[in-house]
Structure formats: structure tokens, C-alpha cells
Coordinates of C-alpha atoms in Angstrom, one line a residue:
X1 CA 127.2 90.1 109.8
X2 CA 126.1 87.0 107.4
X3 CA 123.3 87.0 105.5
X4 CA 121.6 90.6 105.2
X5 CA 118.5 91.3 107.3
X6 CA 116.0 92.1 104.8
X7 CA 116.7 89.0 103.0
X8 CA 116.3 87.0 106.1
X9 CA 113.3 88.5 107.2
X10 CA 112.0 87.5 104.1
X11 CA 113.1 84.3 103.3
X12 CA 111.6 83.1 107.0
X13 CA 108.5 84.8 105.8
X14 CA 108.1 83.0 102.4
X15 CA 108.6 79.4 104.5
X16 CA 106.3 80.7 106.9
X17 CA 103.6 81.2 104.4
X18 CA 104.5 77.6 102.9
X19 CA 104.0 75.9 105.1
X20 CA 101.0 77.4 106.2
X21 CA 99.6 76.9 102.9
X22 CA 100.7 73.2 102.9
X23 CA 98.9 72.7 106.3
X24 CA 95.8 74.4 104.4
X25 CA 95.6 72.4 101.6
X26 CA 95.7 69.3 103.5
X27 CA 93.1 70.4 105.2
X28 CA 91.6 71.1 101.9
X29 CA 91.9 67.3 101.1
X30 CA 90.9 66.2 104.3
X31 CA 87.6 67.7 104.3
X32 CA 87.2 66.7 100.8
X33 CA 87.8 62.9 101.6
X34 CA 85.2 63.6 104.3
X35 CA 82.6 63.8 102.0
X36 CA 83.0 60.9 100.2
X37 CA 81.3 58.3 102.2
X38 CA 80.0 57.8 105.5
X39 CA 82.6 55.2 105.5
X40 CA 85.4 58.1 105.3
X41 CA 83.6 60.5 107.9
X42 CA 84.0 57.5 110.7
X43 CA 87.3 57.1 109.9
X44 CA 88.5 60.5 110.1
X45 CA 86.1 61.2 112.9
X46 CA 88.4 58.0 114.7
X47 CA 91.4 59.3 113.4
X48 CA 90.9 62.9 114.9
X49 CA 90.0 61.5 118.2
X50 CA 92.9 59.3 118.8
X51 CA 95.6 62.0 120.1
X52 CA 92.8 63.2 122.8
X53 CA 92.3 59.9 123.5
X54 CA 96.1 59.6 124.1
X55 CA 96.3 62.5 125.9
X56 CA 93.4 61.5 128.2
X57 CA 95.2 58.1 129.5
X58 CA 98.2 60.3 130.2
X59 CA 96.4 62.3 132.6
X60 CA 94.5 59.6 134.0
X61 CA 97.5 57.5 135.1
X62 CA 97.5 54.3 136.5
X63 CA 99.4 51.0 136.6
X64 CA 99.3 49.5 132.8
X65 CA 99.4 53.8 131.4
X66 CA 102.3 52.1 128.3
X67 CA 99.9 49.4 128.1
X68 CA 96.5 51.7 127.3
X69 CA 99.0 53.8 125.0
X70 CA 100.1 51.1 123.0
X71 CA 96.4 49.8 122.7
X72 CA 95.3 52.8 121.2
X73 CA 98.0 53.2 118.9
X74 CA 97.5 49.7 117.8
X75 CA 93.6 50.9 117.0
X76 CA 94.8 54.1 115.1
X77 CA 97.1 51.7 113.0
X78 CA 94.2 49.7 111.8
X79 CA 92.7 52.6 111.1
X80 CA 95.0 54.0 108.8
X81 CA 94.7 50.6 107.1
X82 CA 91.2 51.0 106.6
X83 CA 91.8 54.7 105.1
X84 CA 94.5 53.3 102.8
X85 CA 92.1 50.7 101.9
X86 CA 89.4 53.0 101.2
X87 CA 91.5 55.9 99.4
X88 CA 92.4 53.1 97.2
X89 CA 89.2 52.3 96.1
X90 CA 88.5 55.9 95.5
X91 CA 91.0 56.5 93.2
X92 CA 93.3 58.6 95.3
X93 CA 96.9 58.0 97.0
X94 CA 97.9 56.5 100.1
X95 CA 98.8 60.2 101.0
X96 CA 95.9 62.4 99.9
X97 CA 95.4 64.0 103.0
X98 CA 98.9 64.5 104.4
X99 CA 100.6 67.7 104.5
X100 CA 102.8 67.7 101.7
X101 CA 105.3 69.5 102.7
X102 CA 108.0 70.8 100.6
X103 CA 110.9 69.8 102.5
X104 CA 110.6 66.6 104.3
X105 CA 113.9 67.8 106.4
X106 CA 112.6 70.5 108.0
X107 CA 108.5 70.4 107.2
X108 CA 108.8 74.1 105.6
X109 CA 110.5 75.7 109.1
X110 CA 113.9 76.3 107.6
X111 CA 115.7 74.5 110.3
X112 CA 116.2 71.0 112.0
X113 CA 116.2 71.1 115.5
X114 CA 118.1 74.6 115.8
X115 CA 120.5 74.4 112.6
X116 CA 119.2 76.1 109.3
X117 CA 118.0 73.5 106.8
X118 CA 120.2 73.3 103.8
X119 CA 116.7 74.4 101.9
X120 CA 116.3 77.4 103.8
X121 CA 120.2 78.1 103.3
X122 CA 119.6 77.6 99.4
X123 CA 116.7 80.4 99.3
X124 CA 119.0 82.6 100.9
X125 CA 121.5 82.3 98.8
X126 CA 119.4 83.0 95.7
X127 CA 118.2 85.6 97.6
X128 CA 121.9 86.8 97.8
X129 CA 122.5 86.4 94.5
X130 CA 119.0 88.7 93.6
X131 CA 119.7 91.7 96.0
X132 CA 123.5 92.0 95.3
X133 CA 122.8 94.8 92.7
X134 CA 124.2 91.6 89.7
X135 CA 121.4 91.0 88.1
X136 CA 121.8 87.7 85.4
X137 CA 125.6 88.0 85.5
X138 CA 125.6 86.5 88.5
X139 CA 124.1 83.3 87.5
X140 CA 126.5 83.1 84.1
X141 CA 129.5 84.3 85.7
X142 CA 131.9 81.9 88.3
X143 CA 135.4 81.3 88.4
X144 CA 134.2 77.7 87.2
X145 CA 134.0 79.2 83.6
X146 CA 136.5 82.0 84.0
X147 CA 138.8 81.1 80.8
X148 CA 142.5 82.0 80.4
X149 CA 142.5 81.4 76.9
X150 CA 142.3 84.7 75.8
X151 CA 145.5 85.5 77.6
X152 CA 149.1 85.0 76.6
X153 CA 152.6 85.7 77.5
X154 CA 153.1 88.3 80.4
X155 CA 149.4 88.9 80.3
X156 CA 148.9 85.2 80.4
X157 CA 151.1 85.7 84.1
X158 CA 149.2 88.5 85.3
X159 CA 145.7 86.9 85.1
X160 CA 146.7 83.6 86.8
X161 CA 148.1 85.4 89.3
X162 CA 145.0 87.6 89.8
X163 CA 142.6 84.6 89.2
X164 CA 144.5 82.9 92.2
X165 CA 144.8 86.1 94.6
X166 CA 140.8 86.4 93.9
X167 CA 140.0 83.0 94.2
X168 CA 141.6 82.7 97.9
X169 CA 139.8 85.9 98.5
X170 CA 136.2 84.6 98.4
X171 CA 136.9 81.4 99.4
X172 CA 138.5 82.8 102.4
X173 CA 136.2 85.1 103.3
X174 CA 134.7 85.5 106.8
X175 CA 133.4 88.1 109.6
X176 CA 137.5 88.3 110.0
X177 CA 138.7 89.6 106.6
X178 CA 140.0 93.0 106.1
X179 CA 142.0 92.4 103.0
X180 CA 140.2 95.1 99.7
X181 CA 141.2 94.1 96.0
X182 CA 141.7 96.9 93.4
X183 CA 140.9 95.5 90.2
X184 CA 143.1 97.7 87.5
X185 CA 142.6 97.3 83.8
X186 CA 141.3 98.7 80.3
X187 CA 137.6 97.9 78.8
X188 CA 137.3 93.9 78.2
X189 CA 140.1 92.5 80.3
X190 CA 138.1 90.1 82.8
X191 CA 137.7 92.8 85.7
X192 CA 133.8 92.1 86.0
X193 CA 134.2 88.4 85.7
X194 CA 136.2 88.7 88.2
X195 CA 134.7 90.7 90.6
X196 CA 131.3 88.6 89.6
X197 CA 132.8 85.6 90.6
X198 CA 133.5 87.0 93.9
X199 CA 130.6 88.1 94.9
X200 CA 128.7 84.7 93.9
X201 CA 131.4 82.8 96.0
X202 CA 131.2 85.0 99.2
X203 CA 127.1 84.9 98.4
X204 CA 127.6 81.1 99.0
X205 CA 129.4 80.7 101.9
X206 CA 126.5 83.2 103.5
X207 CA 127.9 86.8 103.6
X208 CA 125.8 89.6 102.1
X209 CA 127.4 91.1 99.2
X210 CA 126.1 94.6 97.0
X211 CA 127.9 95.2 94.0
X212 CA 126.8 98.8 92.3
X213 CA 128.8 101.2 90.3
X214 CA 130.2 104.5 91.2
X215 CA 127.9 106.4 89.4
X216 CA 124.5 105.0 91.1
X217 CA 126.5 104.9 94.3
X218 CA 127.3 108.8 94.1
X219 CA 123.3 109.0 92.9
X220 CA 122.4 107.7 96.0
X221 CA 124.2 109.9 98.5
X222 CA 122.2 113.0 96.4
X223 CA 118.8 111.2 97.3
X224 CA 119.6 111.5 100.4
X225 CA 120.5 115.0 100.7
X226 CA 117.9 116.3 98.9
X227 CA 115.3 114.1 101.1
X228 CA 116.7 115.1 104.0
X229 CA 116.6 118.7 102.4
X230 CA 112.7 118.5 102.4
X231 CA 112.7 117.2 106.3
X232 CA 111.8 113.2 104.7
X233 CA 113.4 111.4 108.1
X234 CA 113.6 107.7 106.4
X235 CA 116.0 105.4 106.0
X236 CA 119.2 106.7 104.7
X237 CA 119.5 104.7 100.6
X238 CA 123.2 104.5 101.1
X239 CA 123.2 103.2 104.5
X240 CA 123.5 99.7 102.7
X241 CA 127.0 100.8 100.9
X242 CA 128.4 100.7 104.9
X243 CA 126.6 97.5 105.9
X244 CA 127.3 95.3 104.1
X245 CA 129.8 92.5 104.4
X246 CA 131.7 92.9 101.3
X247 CA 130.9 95.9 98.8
X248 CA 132.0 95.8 95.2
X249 CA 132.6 99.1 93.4
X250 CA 132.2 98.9 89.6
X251 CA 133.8 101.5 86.9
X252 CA 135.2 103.5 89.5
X253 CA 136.5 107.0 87.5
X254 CA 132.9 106.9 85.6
X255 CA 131.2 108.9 88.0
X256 CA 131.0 112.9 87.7
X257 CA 133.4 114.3 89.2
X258 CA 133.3 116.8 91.8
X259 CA 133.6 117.9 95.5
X260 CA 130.4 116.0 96.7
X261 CA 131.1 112.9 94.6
X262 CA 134.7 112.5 96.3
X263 CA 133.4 113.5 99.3
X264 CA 131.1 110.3 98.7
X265 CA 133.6 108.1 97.6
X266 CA 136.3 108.8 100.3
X267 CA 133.5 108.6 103.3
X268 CA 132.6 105.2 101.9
X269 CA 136.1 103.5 101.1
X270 CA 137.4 105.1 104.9
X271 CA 134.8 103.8 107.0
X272 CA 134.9 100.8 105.5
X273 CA 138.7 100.5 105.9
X274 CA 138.8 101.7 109.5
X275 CA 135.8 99.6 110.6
X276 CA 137.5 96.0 108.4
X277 CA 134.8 95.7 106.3
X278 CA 136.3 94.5 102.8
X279 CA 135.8 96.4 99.6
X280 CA 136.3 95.7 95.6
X281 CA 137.0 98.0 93.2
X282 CA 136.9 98.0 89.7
X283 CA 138.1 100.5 87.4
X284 CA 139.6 101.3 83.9
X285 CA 141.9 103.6 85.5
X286 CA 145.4 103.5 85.7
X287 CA 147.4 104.4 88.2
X288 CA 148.4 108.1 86.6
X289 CA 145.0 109.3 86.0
X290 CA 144.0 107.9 89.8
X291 CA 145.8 110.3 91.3
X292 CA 145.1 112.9 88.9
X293 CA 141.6 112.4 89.4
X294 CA 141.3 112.0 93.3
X295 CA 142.6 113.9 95.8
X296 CA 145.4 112.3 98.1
X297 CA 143.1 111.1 100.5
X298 CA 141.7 108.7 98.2
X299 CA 144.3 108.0 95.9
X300 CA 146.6 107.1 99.2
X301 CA 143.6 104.9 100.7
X302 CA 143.5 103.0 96.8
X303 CA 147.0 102.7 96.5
X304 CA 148.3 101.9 100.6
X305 CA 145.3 99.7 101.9
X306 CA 144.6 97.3 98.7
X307 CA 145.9 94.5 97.6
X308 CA 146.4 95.6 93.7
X309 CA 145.3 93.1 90.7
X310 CA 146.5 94.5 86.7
X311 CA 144.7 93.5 84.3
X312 CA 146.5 93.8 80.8
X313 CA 146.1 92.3 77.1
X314 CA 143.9 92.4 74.4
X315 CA 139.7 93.0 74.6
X316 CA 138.0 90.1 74.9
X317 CA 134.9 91.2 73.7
X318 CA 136.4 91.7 70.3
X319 CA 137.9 88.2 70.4
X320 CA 135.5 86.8 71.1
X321 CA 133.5 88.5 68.0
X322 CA 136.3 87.6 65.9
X323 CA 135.6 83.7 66.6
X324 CA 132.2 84.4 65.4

């Protein structure tokens, strides 16, 4: 799928709106320098004239056409020595009535030629990072500063090997993975570092990611019903829980528990799984009170079709406070 819609949209509207802007200020400037001097009227009177004047050799024709095309360029060039001359004496840059645009790649389009500018690439990204549900962790949390040092022995083993199998994950990750992680673990093991890091990784290489916890998940399947209830026809809310490219599921086993919430849960984690769209899951669950919780639909789904990361040792919340 790649990057998600609304965020395109978006993004090619903000560079739209850029570079229009750019284009007006410029004008802005130009009509300024106008009024300087008689002096700058003529020369951006001459300057203004000199693509018609191209334009009318080419479809005159003739013999020496390069000739009379090379003569007026040579004119405009002395002319734009005269207006660096003048903007000089007037106290302004060379410049003061170019478009300045932002990028000097792409001039504000988002893409050279037909490939996306790596500008326009970096707003979506950002973009990514905003809409995946992550709020600030996003930007403090990365496998870059995902320490081990708060792990030791067996636990020590565990972690390196999960760090590894989530690392390959993201950095693997394309419109061809089908592989779901189950992140299992008490409170203050890593799981959301983890699972953060993910998502800012896939964000990166240009796949849309949402991350949102059980509980608002199951929140937004009731919206629904109760819109629909009341004959509201828009836009189903949890419509983006099947869409996108990778979903993360945070404190799974928080949410009420009941018919409709499992009903929920197992809709989303089988359609997902039967279409290949990849899934995270994080939860302070073991794997006892999983399938005392869920039914064996779901329990069989979390147990059969994902790849399954412990997560075991001491809080590190509280070690943390202790070095404090």
C-alpha cells in the first residue's frame, strides 16, 4: 500500500500551497523593486518581454532563427547585469526578486522529473510518524537507543534474541511480508520500545503504520455501531485498523472483556492474517491467562500464526529510578 492516502493527499497539498506562496511573494518583491526607480521599471519591463520575444522568433522562422535566439539572450544577460547592478545600489540582494523556493531540487513540487524528492519523502515520513497513533514516543524511541543493560543472564538471551527477530522485521518489511510478532511480557520489560521502534523503522522505509491499544480499538468498533444505529452512513472509524500496512496492538488483555470486544478483536487479527497484512501485538499476558481469556479462535490465531517474542526480567522503570 505505502504511504497512507490521507497523508499523501496532504503532504502534496502543503507543497502545493508552498510553492504557490513562494511564487507570490516574489511577485511581492518584484513589484516592489518596480517602484523604486524608473531605472527598475525599464528593466523589468525588458526583462518581462524577453521570453515573448523569444517565443516570437520561434514562430517566425527563418535562416539565422539560433542566431536571433542567442542575440536576445545575450541582451537579457546584460540586463540582468544592469538589475544586479542596480539592486546593489539599493541595498538589496542579487536575488530579491527570485522565487525562493524551499527546495532547490524539486522548486516545492515534491518530485524531480517523475521520482519523489527526498524533501517530499521526508514530510511524509514525519507525517507517518504524526498519524501512527505514537505520539512523542516515536521521536525518543529507536532501536538506536534500545539498551540491553538492564538485562542479564537468561533474560539478557531473550532480549538479544528479540531485539534481533524485531530488528529484521522492520528492516525487512515490504508490500510482501506476512510474518505478525507477539510481544509477551510483564509491565516494564522493553515491549513498547520495541514495538515503537518498529513502527518508526517501517514509517521510514515508507509504509503506513497505526499503533493504538486494545481498548480505543474496541472503542471504535462501538462508534461505529451506534452511528450506524442512528442511520449516520460515513466512513466506518475502524476501517483504518484493516488498511493499514502494518498495525500494532498495544496492552492487549486491557480491554473489557466481552462478546462484542472479541468479536472485535478476532475480526481484526483474521482478516488481517488471511489477507497478509502484518500485525504486532503487545501484551502483559502470559500464555495461561491468553487462553483463559479468549476463546480458541483467537488464542489459536495468537499462538499458531505469530512469531512469539518473551520478554522476562526485572522492571525497568524501577531501575531506572533506583539510578536516580
Amino acid at each position: 500500500m505505502g504511504y497512507n492516502v490521507e497523508n499523501y493527499r496532504k503532504i502534496r497539498e502543503e507543497f502545493e500551497k508552498k510553492r504557490q506562496d513562494a511564487i507570490s511573494d516574489a511577485e511581492a518583491r518584484r513589484l516592489s523593486f518596480r517602484s523604486m526607480s524608473k531605472e527598475a521599471r525599464e528593466i523589468d519591463r525588458a526583462l518581462s518581454e524577453t521570453g515573448l520575444r523569444i517565443f516570437r522568433a520561434g514562430c517566425d522562422g527563418g535562416e539565422h532563427l539560433q542566431e536571433k535566439i542567442e542575440e536576445i539572450r545575450e541582451e537579457h544577460d546584460a540586463i540582468m547585469g544592469a538589475k544586479r547592478v542596480l539592486l546593489k545600489k539599493l541595498g538589496l540582494p542579487e536575488d530579491y526578486t527570485d522565487v525562493r523556493y524551499e527546495c532547490k531540487r524539486c522548486l516545492d513540487t515534491g518530485f524531480v522529473d517523475t521520482k519523489m524528492c527526498s524533501c517530499m519523502k521526508k514530510a511524509l515520513i514525519y507525517e507517518g510518524f504524526r498519524s501512527s497513533g505514537l505520539g512523542s514516543l516515536i521521536e525518543k524511541q529507536s532501536f538506536d537507543n534500545f539498551s540491553l543493560k538492564y538485562y542479564s543472564g537468561a533474560d539478557l538471551e531473550k532480549m538479544e534474541y528479540n531485539l534481533g527477530t524485531a530488528k529484521e522485521f522492520a528492516e525487512s518489511f515490504s508490500e510482501n511480508s506476512t510474518e505478525n510478532l507477539l510481544l509477551l511480557g510483564g509491565t516494564g520489560l522493553g515491549k513498547t520500545h520495541i514495538s515503537t521502534s518498529i513502527a518508526k523503522a517501517v514509517i521510514e522505509n515508507g509504509y503506513d503504520v497505526l499503533y493504538d491499544s486494545a481498548q480505543n480499538i474496541i472503542t471504535a468498533f462501538e462508534h461505529d455501531r451506534f452511528r450506524r444505529g442512528y442511520g449516520d452512513n460515513t466512513p466506518d472509524e475502524s476501517e483504518k485498523y484493516f488498511s493499514c500496512d502494518l498495525l500494532i496492538i498495544d496492552d492487549l488483555g486491557t480491554e473489557v472483556s466481552n462478546a462484542f470486544s472479541v468479536a472485535c478483536l478476532y475480526n481484526i487479527i483474521n482478516t488481517r492474517i488471511n489477507k497478509g497484512m502484518p500485525i504486532v501485538i503487545n501484551t502483559n499476558m502470559n500464555q495461561k491467562i491468553m487462553l483463559s481469556r479468549y476463546d480458541e479462535r483467537i488464542s489459536s490465531r495468537l499462538l499458531g500464526e505469530f512469531t512469539i517474542l518473551l520478554f522476562s526480567g526485572e522492571d525497568i522503570r524501577k531501575q531506572k529510578a533506583v539510578e536516580n
